Short mmCIF file of C-alpha atoms in Angstrom, two decimals:
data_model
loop_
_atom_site.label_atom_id
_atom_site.label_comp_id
_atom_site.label_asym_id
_atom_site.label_seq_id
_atom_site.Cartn_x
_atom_site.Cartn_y
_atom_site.Cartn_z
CA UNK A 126 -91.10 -12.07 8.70
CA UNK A 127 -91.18 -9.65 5.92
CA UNK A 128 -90.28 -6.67 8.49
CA UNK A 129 -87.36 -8.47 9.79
CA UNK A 130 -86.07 -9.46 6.14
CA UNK A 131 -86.28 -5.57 5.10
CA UNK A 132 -84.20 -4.75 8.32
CA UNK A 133 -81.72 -7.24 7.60
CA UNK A 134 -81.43 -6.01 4.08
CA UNK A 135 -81.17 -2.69 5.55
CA UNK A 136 -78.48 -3.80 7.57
CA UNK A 137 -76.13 -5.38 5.21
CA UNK A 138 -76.56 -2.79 2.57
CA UNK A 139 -75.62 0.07 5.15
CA UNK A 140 -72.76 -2.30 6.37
CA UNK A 141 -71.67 -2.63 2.27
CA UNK A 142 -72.02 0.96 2.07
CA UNK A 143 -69.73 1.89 5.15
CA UNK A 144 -67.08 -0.50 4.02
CA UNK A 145 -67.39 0.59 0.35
CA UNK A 146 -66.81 4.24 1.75
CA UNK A 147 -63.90 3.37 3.61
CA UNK A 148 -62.62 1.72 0.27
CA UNK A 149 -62.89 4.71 -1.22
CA UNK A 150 -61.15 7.06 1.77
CA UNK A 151 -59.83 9.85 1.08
CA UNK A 152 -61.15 11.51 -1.34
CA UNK A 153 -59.28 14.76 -0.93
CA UNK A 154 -56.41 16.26 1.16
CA UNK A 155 -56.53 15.00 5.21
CA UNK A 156 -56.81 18.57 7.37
CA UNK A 157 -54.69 17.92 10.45
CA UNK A 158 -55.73 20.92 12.93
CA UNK A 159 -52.80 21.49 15.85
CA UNK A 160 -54.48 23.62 18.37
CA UNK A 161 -51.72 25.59 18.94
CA UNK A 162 -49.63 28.27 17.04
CA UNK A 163 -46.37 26.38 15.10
CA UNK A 164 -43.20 25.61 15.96
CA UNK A 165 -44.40 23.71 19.79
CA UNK A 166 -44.24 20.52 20.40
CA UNK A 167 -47.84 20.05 19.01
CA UNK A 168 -47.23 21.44 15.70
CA UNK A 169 -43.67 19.35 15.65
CA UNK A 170 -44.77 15.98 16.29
CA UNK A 171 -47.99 16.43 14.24
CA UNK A 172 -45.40 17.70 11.08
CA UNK A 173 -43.30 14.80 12.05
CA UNK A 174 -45.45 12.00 11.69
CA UNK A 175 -48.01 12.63 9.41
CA UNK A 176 -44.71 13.43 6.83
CA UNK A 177 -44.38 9.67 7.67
CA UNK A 178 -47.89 8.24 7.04
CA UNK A 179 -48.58 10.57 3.88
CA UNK A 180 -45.04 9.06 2.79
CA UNK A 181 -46.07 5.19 3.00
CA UNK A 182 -49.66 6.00 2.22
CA UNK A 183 -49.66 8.61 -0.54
CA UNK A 184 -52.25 10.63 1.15
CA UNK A 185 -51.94 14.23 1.42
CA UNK A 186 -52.24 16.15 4.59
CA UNK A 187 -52.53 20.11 5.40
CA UNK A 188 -51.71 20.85 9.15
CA UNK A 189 -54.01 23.95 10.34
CA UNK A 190 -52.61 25.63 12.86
CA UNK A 191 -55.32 27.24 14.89
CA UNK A 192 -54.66 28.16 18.46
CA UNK A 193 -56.57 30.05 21.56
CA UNK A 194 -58.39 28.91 24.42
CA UNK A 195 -56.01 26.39 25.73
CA UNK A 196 -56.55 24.47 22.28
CA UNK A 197 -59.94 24.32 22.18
CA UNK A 198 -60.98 26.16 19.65
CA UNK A 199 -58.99 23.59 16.93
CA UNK A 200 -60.39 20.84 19.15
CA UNK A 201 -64.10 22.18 18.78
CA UNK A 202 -63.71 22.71 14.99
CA UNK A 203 -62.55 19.18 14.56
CA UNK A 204 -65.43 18.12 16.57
CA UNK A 205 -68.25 19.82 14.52
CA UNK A 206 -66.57 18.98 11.52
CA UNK A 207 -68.68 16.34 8.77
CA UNK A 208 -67.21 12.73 10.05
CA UNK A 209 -66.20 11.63 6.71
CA UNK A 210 -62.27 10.84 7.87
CA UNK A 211 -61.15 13.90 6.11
CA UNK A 212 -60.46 16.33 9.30
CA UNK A 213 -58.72 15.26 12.27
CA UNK A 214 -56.90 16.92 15.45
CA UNK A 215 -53.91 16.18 17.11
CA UNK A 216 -55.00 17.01 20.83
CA UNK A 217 -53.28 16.28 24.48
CA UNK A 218 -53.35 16.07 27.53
CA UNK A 219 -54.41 20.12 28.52
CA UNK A 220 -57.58 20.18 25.95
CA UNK A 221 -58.48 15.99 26.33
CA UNK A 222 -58.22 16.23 30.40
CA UNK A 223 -57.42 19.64 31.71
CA UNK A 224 -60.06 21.65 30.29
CA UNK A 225 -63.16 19.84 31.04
CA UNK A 226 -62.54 20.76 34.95
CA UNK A 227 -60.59 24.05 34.34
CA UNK A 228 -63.46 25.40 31.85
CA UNK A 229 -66.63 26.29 33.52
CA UNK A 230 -67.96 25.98 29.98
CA UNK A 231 -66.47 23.75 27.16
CA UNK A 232 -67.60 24.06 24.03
CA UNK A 233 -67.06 19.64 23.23
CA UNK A 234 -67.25 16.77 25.57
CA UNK A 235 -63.92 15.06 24.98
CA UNK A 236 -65.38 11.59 25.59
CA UNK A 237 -68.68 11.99 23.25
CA UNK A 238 -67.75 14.45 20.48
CA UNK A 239 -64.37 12.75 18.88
CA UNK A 240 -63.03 9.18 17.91
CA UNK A 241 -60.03 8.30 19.06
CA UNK A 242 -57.71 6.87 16.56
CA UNK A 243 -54.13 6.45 19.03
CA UNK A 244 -51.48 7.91 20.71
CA UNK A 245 -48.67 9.17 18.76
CA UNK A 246 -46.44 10.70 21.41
CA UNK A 247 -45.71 11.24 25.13
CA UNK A 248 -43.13 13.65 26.45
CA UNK A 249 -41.61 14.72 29.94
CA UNK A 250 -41.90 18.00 30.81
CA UNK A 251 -38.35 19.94 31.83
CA UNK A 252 -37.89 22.47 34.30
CA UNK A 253 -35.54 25.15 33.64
CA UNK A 254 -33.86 28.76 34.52
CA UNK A 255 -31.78 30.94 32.45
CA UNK A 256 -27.89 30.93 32.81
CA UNK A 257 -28.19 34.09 34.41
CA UNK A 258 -29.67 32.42 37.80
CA UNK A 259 -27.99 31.07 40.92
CA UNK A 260 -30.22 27.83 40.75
CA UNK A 261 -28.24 24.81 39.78
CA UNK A 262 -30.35 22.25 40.82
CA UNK A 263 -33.96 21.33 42.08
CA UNK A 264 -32.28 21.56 45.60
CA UNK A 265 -31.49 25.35 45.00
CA UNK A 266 -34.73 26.25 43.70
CA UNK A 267 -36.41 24.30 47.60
CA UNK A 268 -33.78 26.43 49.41
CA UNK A 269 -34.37 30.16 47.66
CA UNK A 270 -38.13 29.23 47.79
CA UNK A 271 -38.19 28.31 51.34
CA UNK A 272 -36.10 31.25 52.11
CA UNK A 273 -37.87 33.47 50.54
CA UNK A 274 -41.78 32.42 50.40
CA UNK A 275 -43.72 33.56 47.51
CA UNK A 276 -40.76 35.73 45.85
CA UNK A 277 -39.44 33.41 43.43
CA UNK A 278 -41.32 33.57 40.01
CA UNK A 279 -42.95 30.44 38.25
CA UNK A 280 -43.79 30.80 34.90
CA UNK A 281 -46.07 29.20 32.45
CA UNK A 282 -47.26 28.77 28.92
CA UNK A 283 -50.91 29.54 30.25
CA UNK A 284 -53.24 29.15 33.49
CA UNK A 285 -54.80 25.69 33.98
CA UNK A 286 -51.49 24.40 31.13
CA UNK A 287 -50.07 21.00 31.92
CA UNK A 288 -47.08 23.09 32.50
CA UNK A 289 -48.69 25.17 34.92
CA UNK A 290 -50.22 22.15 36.86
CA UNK A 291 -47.17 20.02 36.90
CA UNK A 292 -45.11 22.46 38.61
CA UNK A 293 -48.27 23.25 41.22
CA UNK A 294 -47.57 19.39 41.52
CA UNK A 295 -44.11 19.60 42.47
CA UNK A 296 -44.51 23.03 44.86
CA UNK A 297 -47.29 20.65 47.02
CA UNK A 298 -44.32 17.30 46.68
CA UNK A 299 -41.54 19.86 47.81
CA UNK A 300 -43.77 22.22 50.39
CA UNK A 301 -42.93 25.15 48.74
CA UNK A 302 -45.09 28.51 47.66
CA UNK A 303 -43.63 30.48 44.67
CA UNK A 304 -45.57 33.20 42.83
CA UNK A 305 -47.15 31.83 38.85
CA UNK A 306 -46.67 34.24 35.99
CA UNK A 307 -48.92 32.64 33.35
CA UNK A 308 -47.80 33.72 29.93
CA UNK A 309 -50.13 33.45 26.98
CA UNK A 310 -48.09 30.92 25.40
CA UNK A 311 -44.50 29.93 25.05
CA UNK A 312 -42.73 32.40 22.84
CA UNK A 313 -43.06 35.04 25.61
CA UNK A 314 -42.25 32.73 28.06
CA UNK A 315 -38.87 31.55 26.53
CA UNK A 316 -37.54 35.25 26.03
CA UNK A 317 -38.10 36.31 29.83
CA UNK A 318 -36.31 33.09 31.10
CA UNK A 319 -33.95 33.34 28.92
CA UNK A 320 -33.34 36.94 30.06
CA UNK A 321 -33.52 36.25 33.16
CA UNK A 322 -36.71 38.77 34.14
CA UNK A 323 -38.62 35.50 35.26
CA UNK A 324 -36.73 32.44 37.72
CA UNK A 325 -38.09 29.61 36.66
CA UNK A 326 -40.19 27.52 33.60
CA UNK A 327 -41.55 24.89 32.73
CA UNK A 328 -43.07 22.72 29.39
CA UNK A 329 -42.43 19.99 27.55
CA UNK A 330 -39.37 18.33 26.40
CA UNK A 331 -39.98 19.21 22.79
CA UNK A 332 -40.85 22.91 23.35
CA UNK A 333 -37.34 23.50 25.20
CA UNK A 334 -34.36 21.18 23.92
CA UNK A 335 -33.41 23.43 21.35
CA UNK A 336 -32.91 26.51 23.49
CA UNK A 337 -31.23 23.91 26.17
CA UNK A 338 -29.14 22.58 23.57
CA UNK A 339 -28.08 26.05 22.62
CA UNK A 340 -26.69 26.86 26.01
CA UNK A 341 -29.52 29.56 26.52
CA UNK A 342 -31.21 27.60 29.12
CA UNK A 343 -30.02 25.66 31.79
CA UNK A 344 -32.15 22.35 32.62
CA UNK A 345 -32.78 21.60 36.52
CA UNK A 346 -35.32 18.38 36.30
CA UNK A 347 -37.34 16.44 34.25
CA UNK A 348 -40.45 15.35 35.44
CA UNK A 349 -40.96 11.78 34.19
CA UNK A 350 -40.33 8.84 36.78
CA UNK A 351 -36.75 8.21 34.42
CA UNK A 352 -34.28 10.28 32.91
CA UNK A 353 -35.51 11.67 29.35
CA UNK A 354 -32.88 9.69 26.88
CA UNK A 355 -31.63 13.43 24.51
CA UNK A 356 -31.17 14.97 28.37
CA UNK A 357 -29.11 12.20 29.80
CA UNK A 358 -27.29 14.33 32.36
CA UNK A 359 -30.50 16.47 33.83
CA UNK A 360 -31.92 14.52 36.60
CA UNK A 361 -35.30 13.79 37.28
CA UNK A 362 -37.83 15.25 40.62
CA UNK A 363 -37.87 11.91 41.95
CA UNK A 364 -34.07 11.78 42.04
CA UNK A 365 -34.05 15.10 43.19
CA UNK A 366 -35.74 14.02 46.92
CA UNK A 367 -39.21 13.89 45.43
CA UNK A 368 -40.20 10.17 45.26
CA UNK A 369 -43.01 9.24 43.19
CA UNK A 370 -42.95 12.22 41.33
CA UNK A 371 -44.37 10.93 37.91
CA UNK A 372 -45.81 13.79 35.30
CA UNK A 373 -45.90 13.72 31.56
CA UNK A 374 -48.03 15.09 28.72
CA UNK A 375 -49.07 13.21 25.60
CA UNK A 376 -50.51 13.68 22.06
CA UNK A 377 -52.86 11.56 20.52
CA UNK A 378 -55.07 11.79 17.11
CA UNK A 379 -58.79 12.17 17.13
CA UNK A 380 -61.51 12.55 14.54
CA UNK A 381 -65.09 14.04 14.97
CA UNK A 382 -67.46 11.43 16.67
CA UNK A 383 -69.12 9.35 14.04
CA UNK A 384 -66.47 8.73 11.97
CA UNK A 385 -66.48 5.19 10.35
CA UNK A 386 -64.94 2.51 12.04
CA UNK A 387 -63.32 1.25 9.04
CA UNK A 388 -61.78 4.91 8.24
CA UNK A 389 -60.67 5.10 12.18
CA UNK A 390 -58.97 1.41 12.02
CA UNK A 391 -57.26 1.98 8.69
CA UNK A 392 -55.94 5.64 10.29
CA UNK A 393 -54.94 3.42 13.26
CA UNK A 394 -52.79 0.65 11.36
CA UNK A 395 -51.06 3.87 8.83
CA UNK A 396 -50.14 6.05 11.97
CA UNK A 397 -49.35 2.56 14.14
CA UNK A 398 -47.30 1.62 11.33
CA UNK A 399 -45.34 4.64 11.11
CA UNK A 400 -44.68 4.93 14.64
CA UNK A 401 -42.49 1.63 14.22
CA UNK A 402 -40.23 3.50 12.08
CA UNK A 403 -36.27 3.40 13.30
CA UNK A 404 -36.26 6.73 11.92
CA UNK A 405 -39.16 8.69 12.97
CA UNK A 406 -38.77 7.10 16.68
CA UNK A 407 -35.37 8.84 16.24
CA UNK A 408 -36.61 11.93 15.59
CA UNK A 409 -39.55 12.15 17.65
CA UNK A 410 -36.36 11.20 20.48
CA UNK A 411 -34.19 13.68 19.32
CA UNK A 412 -36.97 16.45 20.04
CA UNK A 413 -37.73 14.58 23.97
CA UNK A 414 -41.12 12.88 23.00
CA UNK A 415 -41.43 8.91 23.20
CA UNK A 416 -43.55 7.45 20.37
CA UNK A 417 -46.48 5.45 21.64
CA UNK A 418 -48.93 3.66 19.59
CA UNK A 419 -51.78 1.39 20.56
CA UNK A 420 -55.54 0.69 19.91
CA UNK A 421 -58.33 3.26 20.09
CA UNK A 422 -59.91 1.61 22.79
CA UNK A 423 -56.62 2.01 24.30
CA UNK A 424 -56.42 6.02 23.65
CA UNK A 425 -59.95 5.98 24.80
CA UNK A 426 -59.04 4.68 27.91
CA UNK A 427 -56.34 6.80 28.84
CA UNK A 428 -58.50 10.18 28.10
CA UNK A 429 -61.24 8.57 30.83
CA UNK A 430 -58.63 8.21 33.38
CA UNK A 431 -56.83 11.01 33.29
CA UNK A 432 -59.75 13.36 33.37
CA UNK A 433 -60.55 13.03 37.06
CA UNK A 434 -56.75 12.46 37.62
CA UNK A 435 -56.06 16.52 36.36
CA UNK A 436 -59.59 17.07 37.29
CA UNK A 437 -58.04 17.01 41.36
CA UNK A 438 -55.13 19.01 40.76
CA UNK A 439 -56.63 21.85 38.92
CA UNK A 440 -59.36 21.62 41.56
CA UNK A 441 -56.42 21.94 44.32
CA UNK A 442 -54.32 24.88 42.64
CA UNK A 443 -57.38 27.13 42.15
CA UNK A 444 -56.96 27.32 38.58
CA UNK A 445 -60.81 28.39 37.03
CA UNK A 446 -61.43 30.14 33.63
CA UNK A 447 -65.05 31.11 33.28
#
């Protein structure tokens, strides 16, 4: 009896400890880390809502930019960082369920080493040319590429990218073979589209709508099953000829594994909360990302099945960094 009243003791005064942490929470500044380098999509959405939350909430956040290896470098610092709710990462879809297959070695297991907290975003990705190009429409791109096997250029923000797999996705859906140009990262990208010395990009929504808007490139597709709402006009691969054609990329917030529950549900309701916001949900819109939301069992979910489902396409394009 005596050694099952100590571990009850035990019990409740670790469970009035957590809580009285959480209470507590934060203690100091929030570090957001965006795997990538600013002004993407990552680094927008990430300045975008947290502004929100630490607005409401009072809590201060620092977004640390720090890019290379497809993102997981910021993802692995996040994960081997003390679990104490102070240090979190705003991943997606490339470092959550690209990597593990694409990486013969990865430095965190995306399922054991973070806590989900939700999903703030997801956005279409847009494929585009410069104005320089013949290519009007998806149907011009099938035609030169058919014409011409292997000539046309396809470029990317980086081997193994969601980018990079998406438009594999649509070559196999349209039986065509053109020739990637992986790019390390989009700045370098952008410029040789724009100037015509590559035919076609692609990457998300939130990377391109400025330079779209700005009449320096022209949009041919979207790759989401409906028309993105700020690109009204550019029509979507499936009503292009391409039914079933159904591709997006999404951005969710994670802490290191270990975190308190009480830390990750309070992070869930703030960033939930926010996420309801007429405003915000405009301007998250006005940059081509959807706000999401939901449960971290919910996030949680979605990282477990879309592993194997990018798992099979990086498999089938070849794509391997050792």
């Amino acid at each position: 009896m005596n050694t099952v009243r100590r571990f009850l003791l035990a019990l409740a005064a670790s469970t009035l400890a957590t809580s009285a942490f959480a209470q507590a929470w934060p203690t100091k500044p929030i570090r957001l880390v965006v795997p990538f380098p600013p002004g993407g999509g990552t680094d927008s959405i990430a300045r975008e809502v947290s502004q929100k939350v630490a607005a409401a909430t009072g809590w201060t956040f620092v977004i640390d930019n720090r890019s290379g290896a497809g993102g997981n470098l910021g993802v692995d610092a996040v994960a081997k960082s003390p679990p104490d709710g102070h240090t979190l990462v705003l991943g997606q879809t490339s470092n959550l369920a690209i990597n593990p297959t694409l990486y013969a070695k990865m430095p965190y297991d995306p399922q054991k080493d973070l806590a989900p907290v939700v999903v703030l975003a997801q956005s279409a990705l847009v494929m585009v040319t410069g104005t320089s190009t013949p290519y009007k429409s998806v149907a011009d791109v099938v035609a030169a590429a058919k014409a011409k096997p292997g000539q046309l250029n396809f470029a990317s923000p980086g081997n193994g990218t969601v980018a990079h797999l998406t438009s594999e996705l649509f070559q196999k859906a349209a039986g065509i073979d053109t020739q990637h140009v992986p790019y390390k990262g989009a700045a370098q990208a952008l410029t040789d589209v724009i100037s015509g010395n590559v035919d076609l990009y692609m990457a998300s929504v939130p990377t391109l709508i400025g330079q779209i808007r700005n009449g320096k490139l022209r949009a041919l597709a979207v790759t989401s099953a409906k028309r993105v709402d700020d690109l009204p006009s550019v029509a979507t691969i499936n009503e292009s000829g391409y039914k079933g054609f159904d591709a997006v990329t999404w951005f969710g917030l994670l802490a290191p594994a270990g975190t308190p529950k009480d830390v990750v549900a309070r992070l869930n309701a703030e960033f939930n909360k926010a996420l309801q916001n007429p405003e915000l949900r405009r301007r998250l819109g006005d940059e081509g990302a959807d706000a999401v939301g939901g449960s971290p069992e919910q996030f949680a979910a979605l990282i477990r099945d879309e592993i194997p489902r990018w798992g099979r396409v990086v498999r089938e394009s070849g794509a391997r960094i050792d």
